[in-house]
Coordinates of C-alpha atoms in Angstrom, one line a residue:
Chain A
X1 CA 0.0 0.0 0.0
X2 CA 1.4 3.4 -0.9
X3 CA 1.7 6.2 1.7
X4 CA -1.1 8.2 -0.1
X5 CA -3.2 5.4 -0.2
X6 CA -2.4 5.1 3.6
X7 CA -3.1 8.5 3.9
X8 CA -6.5 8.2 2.0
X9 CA -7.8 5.8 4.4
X10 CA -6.6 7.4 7.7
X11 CA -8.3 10.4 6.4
X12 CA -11.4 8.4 5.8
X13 CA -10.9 7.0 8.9
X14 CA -10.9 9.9 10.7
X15 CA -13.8 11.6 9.4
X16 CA -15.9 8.3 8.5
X17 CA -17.0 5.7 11.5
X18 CA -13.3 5.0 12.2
X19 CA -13.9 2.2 14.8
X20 CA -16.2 0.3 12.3
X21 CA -13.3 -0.2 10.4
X22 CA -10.9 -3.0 10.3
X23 CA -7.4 -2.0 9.7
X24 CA -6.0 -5.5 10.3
X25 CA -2.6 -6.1 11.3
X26 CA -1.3 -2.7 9.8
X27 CA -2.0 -1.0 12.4
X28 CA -0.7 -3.3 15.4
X29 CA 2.2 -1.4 16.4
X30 CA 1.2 2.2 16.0
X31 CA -0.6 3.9 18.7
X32 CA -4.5 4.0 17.3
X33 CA -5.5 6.8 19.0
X34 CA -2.6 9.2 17.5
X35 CA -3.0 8.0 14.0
X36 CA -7.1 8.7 14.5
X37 CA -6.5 12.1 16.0
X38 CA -3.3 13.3 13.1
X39 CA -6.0 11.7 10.5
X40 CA -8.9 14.0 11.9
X41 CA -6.4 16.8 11.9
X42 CA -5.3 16.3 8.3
X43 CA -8.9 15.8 7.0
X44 CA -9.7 19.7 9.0
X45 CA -6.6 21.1 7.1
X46 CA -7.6 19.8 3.8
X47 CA -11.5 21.1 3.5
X48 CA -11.5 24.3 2.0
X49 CA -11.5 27.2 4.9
X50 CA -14.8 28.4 5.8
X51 CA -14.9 32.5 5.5
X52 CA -15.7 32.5 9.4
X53 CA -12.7 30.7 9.3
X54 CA -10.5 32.4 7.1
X55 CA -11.4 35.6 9.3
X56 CA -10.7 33.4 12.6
X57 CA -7.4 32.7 11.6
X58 CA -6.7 35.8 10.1
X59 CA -7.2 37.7 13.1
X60 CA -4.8 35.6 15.0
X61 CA -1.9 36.5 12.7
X62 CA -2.5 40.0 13.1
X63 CA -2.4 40.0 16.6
X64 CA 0.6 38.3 16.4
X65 CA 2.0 40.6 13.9
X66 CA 1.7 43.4 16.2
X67 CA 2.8 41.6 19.0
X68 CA 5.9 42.3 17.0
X69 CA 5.2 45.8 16.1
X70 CA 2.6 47.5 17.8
X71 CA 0.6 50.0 15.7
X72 CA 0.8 53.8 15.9
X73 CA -0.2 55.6 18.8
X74 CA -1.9 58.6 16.7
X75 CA -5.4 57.6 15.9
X76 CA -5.3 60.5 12.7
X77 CA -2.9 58.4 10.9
X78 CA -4.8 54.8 11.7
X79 CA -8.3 56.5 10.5
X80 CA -6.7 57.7 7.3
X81 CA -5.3 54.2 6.5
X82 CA -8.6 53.1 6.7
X83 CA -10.2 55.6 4.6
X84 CA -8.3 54.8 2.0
X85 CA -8.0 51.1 2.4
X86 CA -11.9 50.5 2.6
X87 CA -12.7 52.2 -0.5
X88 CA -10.0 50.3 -2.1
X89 CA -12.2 47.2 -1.6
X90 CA -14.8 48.4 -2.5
X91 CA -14.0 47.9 -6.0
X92 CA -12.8 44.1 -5.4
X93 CA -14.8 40.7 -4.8
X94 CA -14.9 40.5 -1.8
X95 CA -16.1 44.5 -0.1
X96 CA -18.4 42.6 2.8
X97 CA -15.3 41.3 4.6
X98 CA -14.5 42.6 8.0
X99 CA -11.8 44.8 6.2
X100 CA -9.6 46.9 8.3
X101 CA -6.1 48.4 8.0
X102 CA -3.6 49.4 10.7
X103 CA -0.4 51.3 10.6
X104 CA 2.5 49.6 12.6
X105 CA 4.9 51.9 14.4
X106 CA 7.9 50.8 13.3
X107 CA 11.1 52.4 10.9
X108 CA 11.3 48.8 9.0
X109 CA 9.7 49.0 5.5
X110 CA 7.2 46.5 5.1
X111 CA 3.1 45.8 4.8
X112 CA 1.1 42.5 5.5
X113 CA -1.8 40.8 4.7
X114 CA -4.1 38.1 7.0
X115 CA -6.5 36.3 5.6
X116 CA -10.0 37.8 6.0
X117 CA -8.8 41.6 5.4
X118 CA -6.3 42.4 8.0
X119 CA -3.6 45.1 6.4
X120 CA -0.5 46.7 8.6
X121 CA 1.6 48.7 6.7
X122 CA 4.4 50.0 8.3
X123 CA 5.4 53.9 9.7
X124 CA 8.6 53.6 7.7
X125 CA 6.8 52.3 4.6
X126 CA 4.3 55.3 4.7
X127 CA 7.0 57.8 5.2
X128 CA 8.8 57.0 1.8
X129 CA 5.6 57.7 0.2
X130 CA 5.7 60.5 -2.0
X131 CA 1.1 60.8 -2.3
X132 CA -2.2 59.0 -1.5
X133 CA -1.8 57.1 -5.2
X134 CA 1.5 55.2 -3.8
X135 CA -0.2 54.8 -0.3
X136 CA -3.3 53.7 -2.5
X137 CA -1.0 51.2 -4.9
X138 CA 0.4 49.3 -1.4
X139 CA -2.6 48.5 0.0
X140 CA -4.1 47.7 -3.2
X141 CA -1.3 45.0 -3.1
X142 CA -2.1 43.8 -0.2
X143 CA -6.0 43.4 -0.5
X144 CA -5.1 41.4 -4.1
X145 CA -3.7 39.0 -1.6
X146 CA -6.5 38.9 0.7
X147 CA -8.9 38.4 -2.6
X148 CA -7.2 36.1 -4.0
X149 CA -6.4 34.1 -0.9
X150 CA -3.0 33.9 -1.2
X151 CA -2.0 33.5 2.2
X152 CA -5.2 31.0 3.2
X153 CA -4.1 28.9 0.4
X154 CA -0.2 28.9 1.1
X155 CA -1.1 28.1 4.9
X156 CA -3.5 25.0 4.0
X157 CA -0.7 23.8 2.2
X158 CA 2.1 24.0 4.1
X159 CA -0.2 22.9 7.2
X160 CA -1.3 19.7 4.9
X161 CA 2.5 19.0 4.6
X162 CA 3.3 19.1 8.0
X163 CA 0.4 17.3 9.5
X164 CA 0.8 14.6 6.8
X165 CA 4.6 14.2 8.0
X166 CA 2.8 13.7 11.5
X167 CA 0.7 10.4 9.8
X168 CA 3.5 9.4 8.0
X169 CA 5.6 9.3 11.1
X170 CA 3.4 7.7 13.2
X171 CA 3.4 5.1 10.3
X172 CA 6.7 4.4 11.1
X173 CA 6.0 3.9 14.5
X174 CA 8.2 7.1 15.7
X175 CA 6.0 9.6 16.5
X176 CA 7.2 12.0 18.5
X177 CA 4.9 13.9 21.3
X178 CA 4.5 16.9 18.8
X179 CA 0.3 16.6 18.6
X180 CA -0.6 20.3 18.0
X181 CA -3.8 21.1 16.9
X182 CA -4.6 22.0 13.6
X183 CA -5.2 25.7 14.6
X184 CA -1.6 25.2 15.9
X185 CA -0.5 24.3 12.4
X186 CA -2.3 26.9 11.0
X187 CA -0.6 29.6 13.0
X188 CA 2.3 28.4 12.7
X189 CA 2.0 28.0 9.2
X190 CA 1.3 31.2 8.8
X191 CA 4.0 33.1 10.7
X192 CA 6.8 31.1 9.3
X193 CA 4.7 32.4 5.5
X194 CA 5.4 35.8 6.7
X195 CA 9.0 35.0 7.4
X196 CA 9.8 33.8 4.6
X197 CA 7.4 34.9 2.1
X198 CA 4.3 33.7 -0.9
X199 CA 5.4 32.2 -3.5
X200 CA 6.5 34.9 -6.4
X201 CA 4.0 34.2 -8.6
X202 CA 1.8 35.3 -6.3
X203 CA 3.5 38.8 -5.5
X204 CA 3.9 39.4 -8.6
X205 CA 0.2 38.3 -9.0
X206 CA -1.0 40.8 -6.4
X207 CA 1.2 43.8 -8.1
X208 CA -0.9 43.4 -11.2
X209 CA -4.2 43.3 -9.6
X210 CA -3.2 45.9 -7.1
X211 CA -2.9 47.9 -10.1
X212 CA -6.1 47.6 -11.5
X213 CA -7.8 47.7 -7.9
X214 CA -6.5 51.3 -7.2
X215 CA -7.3 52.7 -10.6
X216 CA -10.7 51.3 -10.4
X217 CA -10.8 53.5 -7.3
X218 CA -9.9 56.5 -8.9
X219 CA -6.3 56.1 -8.1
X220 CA -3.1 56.2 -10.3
X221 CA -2.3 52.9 -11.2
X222 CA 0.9 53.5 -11.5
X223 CA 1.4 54.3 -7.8
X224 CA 3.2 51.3 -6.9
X225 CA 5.6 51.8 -9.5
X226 CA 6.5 54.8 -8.3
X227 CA 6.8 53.4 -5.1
X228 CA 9.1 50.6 -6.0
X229 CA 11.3 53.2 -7.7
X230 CA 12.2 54.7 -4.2
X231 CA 12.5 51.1 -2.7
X232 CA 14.9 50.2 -5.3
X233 CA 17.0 53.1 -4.3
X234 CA 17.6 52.4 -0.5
X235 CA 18.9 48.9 -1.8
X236 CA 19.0 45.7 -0.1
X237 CA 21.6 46.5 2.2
X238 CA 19.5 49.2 4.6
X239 CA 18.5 47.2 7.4
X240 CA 14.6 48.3 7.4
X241 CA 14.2 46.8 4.1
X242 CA 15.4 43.3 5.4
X243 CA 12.8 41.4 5.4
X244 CA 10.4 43.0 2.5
X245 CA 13.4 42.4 0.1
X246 CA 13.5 39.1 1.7
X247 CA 10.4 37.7 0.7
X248 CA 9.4 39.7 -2.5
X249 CA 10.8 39.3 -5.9
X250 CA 13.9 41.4 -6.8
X251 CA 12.1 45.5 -7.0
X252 CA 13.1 46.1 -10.3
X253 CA 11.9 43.3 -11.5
X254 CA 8.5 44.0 -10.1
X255 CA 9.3 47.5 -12.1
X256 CA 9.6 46.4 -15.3
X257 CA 6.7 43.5 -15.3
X258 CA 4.3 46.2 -14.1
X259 CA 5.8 48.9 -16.7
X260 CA 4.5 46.3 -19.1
X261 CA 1.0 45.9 -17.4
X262 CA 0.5 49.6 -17.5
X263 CA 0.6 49.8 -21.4
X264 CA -2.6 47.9 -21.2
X265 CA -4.5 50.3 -18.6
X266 CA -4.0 53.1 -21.4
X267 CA -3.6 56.1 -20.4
X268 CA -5.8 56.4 -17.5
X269 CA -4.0 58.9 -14.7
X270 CA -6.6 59.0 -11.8
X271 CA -8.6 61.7 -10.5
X272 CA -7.0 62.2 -7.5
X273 CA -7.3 65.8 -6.0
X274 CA -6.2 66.5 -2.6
X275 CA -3.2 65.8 -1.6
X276 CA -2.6 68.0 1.3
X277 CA -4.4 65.2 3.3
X278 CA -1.8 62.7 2.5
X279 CA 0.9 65.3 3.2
X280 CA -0.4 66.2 6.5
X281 CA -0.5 62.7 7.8
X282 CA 2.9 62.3 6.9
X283 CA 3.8 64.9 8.5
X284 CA 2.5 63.6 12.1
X285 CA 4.4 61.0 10.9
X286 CA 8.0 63.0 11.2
X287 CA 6.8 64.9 14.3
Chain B
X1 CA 29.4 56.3 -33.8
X2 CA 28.9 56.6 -30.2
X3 CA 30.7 59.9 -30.0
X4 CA 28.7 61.0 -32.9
X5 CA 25.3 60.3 -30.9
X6 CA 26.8 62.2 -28.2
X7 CA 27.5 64.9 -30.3
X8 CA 23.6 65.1 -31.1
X9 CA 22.6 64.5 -27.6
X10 CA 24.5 67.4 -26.6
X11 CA 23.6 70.2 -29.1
X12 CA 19.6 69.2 -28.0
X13 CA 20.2 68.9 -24.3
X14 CA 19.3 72.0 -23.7
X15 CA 16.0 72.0 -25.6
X16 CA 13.4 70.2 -22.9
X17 CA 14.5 72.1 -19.9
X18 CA 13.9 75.7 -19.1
X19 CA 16.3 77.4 -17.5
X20 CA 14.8 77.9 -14.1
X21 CA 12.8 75.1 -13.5
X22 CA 13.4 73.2 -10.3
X23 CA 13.8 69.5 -10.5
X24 CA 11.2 67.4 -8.1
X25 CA 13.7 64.5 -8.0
X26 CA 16.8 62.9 -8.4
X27 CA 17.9 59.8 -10.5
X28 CA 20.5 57.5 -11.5
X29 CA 20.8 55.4 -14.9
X30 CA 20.6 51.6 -14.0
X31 CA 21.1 50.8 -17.8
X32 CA 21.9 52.6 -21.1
X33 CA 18.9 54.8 -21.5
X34 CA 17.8 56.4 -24.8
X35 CA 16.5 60.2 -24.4
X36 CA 13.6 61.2 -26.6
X37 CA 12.3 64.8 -27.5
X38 CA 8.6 63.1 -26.6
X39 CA 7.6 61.0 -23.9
X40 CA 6.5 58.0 -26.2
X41 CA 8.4 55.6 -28.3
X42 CA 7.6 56.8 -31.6
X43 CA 9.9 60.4 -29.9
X44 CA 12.7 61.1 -32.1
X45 CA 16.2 59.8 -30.1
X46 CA 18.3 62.6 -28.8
X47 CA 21.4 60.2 -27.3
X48 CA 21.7 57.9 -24.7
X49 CA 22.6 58.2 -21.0
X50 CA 25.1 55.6 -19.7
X51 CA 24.4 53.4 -16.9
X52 CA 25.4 55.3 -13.7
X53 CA 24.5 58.8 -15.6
X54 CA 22.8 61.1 -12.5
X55 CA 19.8 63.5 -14.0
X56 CA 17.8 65.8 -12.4
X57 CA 14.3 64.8 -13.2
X58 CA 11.5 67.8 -13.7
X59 CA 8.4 65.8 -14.8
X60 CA 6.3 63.1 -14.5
X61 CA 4.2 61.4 -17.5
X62 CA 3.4 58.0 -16.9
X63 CA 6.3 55.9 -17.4
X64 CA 8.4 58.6 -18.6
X65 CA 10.4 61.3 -16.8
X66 CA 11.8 64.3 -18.2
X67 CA 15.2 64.2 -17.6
X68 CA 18.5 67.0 -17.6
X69 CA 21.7 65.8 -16.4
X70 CA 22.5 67.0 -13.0
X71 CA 24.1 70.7 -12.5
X72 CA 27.9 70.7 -14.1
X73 CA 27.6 67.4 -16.4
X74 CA 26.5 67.2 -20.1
X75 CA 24.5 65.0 -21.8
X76 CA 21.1 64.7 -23.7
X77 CA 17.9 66.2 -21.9
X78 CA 14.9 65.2 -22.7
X79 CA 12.2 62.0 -21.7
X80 CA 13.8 58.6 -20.6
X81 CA 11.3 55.5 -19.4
X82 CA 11.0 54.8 -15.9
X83 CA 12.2 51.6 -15.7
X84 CA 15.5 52.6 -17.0
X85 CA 16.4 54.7 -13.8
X86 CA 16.7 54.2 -10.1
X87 CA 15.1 57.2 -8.6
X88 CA 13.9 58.2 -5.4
X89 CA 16.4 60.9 -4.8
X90 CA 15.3 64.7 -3.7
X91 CA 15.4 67.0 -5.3
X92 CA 19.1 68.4 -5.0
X93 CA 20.1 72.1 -3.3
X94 CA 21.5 72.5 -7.0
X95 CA 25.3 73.2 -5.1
X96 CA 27.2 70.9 -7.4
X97 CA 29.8 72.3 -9.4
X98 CA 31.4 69.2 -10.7
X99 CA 33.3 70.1 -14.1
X100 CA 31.9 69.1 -17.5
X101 CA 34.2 65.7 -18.9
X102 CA 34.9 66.1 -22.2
X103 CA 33.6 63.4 -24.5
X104 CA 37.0 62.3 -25.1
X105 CA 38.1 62.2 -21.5
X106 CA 38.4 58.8 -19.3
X107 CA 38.5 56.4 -22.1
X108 CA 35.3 58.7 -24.4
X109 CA 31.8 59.1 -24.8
X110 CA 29.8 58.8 -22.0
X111 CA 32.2 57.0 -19.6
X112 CA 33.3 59.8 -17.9
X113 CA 29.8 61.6 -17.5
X114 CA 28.4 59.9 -14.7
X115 CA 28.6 61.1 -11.3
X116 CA 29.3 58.8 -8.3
X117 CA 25.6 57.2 -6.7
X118 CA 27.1 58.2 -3.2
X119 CA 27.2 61.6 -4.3
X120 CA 23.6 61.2 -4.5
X121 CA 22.8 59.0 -2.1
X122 CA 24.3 61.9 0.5
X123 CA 21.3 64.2 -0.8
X124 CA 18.7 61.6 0.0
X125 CA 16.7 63.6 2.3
X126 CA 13.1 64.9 2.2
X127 CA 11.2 61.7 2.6
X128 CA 13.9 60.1 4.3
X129 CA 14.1 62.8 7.0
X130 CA 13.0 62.2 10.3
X131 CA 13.7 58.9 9.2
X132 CA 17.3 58.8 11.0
X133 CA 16.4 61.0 13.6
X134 CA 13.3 58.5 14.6
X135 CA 10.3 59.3 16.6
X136 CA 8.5 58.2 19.8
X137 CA 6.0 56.6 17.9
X138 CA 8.3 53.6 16.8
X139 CA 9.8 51.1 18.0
X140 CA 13.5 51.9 16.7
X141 CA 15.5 52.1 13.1
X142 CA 15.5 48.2 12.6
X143 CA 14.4 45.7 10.3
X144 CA 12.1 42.9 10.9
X145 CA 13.1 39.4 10.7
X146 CA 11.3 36.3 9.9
X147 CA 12.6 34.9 13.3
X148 CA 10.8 38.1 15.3
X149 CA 7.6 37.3 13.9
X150 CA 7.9 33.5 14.4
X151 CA 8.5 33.7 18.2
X152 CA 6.0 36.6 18.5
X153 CA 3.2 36.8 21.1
X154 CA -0.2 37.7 19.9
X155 CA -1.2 41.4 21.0
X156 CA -5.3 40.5 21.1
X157 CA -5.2 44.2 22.8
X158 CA -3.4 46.0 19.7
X159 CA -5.7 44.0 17.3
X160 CA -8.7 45.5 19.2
X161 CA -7.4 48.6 18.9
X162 CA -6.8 48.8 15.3
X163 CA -10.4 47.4 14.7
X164 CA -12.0 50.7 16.5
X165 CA -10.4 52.5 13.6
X166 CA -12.4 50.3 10.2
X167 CA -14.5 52.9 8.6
X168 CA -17.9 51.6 7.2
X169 CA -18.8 51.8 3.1
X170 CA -20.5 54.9 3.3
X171 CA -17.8 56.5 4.6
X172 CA -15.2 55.9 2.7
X173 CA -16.8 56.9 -0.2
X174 CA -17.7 60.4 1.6
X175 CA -13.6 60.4 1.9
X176 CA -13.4 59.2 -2.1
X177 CA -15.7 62.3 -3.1
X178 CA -13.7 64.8 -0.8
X179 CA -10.9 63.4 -2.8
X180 CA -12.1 63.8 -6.1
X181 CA -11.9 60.3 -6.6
X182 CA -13.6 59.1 -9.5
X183 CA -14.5 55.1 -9.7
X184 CA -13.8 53.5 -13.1
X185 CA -14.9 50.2 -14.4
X186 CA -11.4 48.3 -15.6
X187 CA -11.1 44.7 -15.9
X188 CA -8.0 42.5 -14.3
X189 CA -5.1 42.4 -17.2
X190 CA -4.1 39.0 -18.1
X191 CA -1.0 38.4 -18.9
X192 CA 0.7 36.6 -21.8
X193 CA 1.6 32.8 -21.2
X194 CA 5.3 32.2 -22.1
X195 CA 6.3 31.6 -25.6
X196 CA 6.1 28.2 -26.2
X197 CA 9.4 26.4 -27.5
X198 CA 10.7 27.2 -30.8
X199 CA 9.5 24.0 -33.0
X200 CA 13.6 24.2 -34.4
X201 CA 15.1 23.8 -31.1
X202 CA 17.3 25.5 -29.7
X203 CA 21.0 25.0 -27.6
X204 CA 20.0 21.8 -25.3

């Protein structure tokens, strides 16, 4: 029998009437209980994720998130972020999540996505910013992710890897006393996604429809772009761009494959008007 | 024929930029950049900047920037594409006094036109101000790590906080129209699939 075959029928097991079955002598020296209990575990991590869910766990990486880097004490700045974030999605698939968008007070450059429409952006981030369209372009970036599920999906899997390493060891009769729950996984999962970042494809995924997102809002779609420009200048070797540059693709690479998006958006510029709102935020920002 | 396009680039440079204007940024070539007199391909080529060429950049259209090399160097002005420059810079006091190289100087043609990217770099300031000086409000000039936000703790008290700030539908679109922002209907842009293989093959 081949390990996904095995695995087949221990998720069965777990989700079917698992002590009606007979598993004859192949399970005799494995610990029945485990096997039943990693089984149900993998069969939770392999359904697709409820939105309740998705929102659930969401939530849990954010507060995680800014256990590392609490947001920004001046309520002016967090409100703005909002503004500009919830009309952003608006004009996606998904407007009727719980959307809501915080600004982290930190110097390191970098903005995150949970699952469910959780956004930080970072102080240092918004302070490169040159208007509202390149404030406008990030988040747009970051809600693609949250539309298209990047992180929900990336998490599933990686949480499906680990908990099917869990049934294969316990195949093997070595199963160590690691039993987490599948939340557990999840979490983890997740954190260690943020460390070391989505697969490319689906950055450069998320630029593009980013792109479109904020100029169906009125926005410049080129915003990010112009955004990227400054990134690319501080370089890789300023320590506040660590772990963006770490898990994104290389900046100008993200320049030039959205240079050649924008030919297809025409000419459209946005309609953007006041930007003394953006500049005053910022401002706060460097007080 | 490089020299020659030099030549051209430098009896035009002077064309796309008035006198006075102030530049609203700095950049640096990343790659030989041709200058146009328009900012669209079908522009009529004035020269070509070398990689590491520093410009003062005046305008904004698109993808294209309208470019002048920085005070005391020569060199085609007119519109180069974005992608073809690292910018980012602000816009410079307008001090430098570096001589003009002569096209035949430091092995010819453009070689000797660039400026050092530290020169820049040391007139990296407006948006980065305040950035090395800090504020209360964060938690110090650092990066983040992967390994910070794996042995994290949740904050369930910071998430509640953040969630006090979400705005409702109605108004964010009162903040669009104070904004002047107008919604347009666009559709997601697909993208090309790779070119399949050549049918002749290629190097294996």
């Amino acid at each position: 029998m081949t390990l996904p075959a095995i695995l087949t029928l221990l998720v069965a097991c777990a989700s079917g009437p698992a002590l009606a079955l007979d598993l004859g002598g192949m399970l005799q020296n494995l610990d029945v209980n485990k096997v039943l209990e990693t089984g149900q575990k993998l069969s939770a991590a392999t359904r697709e994720m409820p939105v309740n869910e998705e929102i659930g766990l969401g939530r849990d990486l954010a507060a995680r998130i800014l256990g590392t880097v609490p947001p920004h004490p001046d309520p002016a700045v967090q409100r703005y972020v909002n503004q500009v974030g919830r009309w952003l999605t608006l004009h996606t698939e998904r407007p009727d999540l719980p959307w809501h968008f915080a600004v982290a007070g930190t110097d390191a450059v970098g903005a995150f996505a949970t699952p469910g429409g959780s956004v930080i952006i970072t102080a240092g981030l918004l302070r490169l910013m040159r208007d509202e369209n390149e404030l406008a372009g990030v988040l747009a970036h970051e809600i693609s992710h949250v539309v298209q599920k990047h992180h929900v999906l990336a998490i599933m899997k990686r949480a499906r890897a680990q908990l099917a390493a869990d049934v294969a060891g316990e195949m093997a009769s070595q199963y160590v006393a690691k039993n987490p729950l599948v939340t557990q996984a999840l979490l983890g999962a997740g954190m260690n996604l943020y460390g070391s970042g989505l697969d490319q494809g689906d950055e450069y995924a998320a630029d593009r429809a980013g792109m479109v997102i904020a100029a169906r809002a009125g926005y410049d779609p080129l915003g990010l772009v112009y955004l990227l420009t400054t990134l690319d200048s501080i370089g890789v070797a300023d320590a506040r761009t660590q772990l963006l540059f770490a898990t994104h693709p290389p900046t100008r690479s993200r320049i030039d494959a959205l240079s050649a998006v924008a030919d297809q958006l025409g000419a459209y510029r946005g309609s953007l008007q006041n930007s003394e709102r953006f500049a005053q935020i910022q401002g706060s920002l460097l007080q | 024929m490089r020299f020659a396009v030099w030549l051209l680039g430098a009896s035009i440079a002077t064309v796309a930029v008035a006198v006075d204007e102030t530049p609203i940024e700095r950049g640096v070539a990343i790659r030989p950049a041709v200058v146009l007199d328009f900012p669209d391909r079908s522009g009529k080529p004035l020269g070509t900047l070398p990689p590491n060429a520093a410009v003062d950049i005046y305008e904004r259209q698109r993808l294209w920037l309208r470019v002048k090399p920085t005070a005391g160097l020569q060199g085609p002005a007119g519109w180069v594409q974005l992608p073809d420059l690292r910018m980012g810079f602000s816009a410079p006091p307008t001090t430098a006094t570096a001589p003009a190289p002569t096209p035949a100087a430091g092995g010819g043609g453009f070689s000797s036109f660039s400026r050092s990217v530290s020169g820049l770099l040391a007139g990296f300031q407006s948006r980065q101000s305040g950035y090395a000086s800090g504020s209360n409000a964060t938690i110090g000039i650092r990066g983040l790590t992967g390994g910070e936000l794996n042995a994290s703790s949740p904050n369930f008290q910071a998430f509640a906080d953040i969630e006090r700030y979400a705005v409702m539908p109605a108004q964010a679109q009162m903040f669009a129209n104070a904004g002047g922002l107008m919604p347009q209907r666009i559709g997601y842009v697909t993208v090309a699939p790779p070119a399949p293989p050549s049918p002749t093959g290629g190097p294996r």
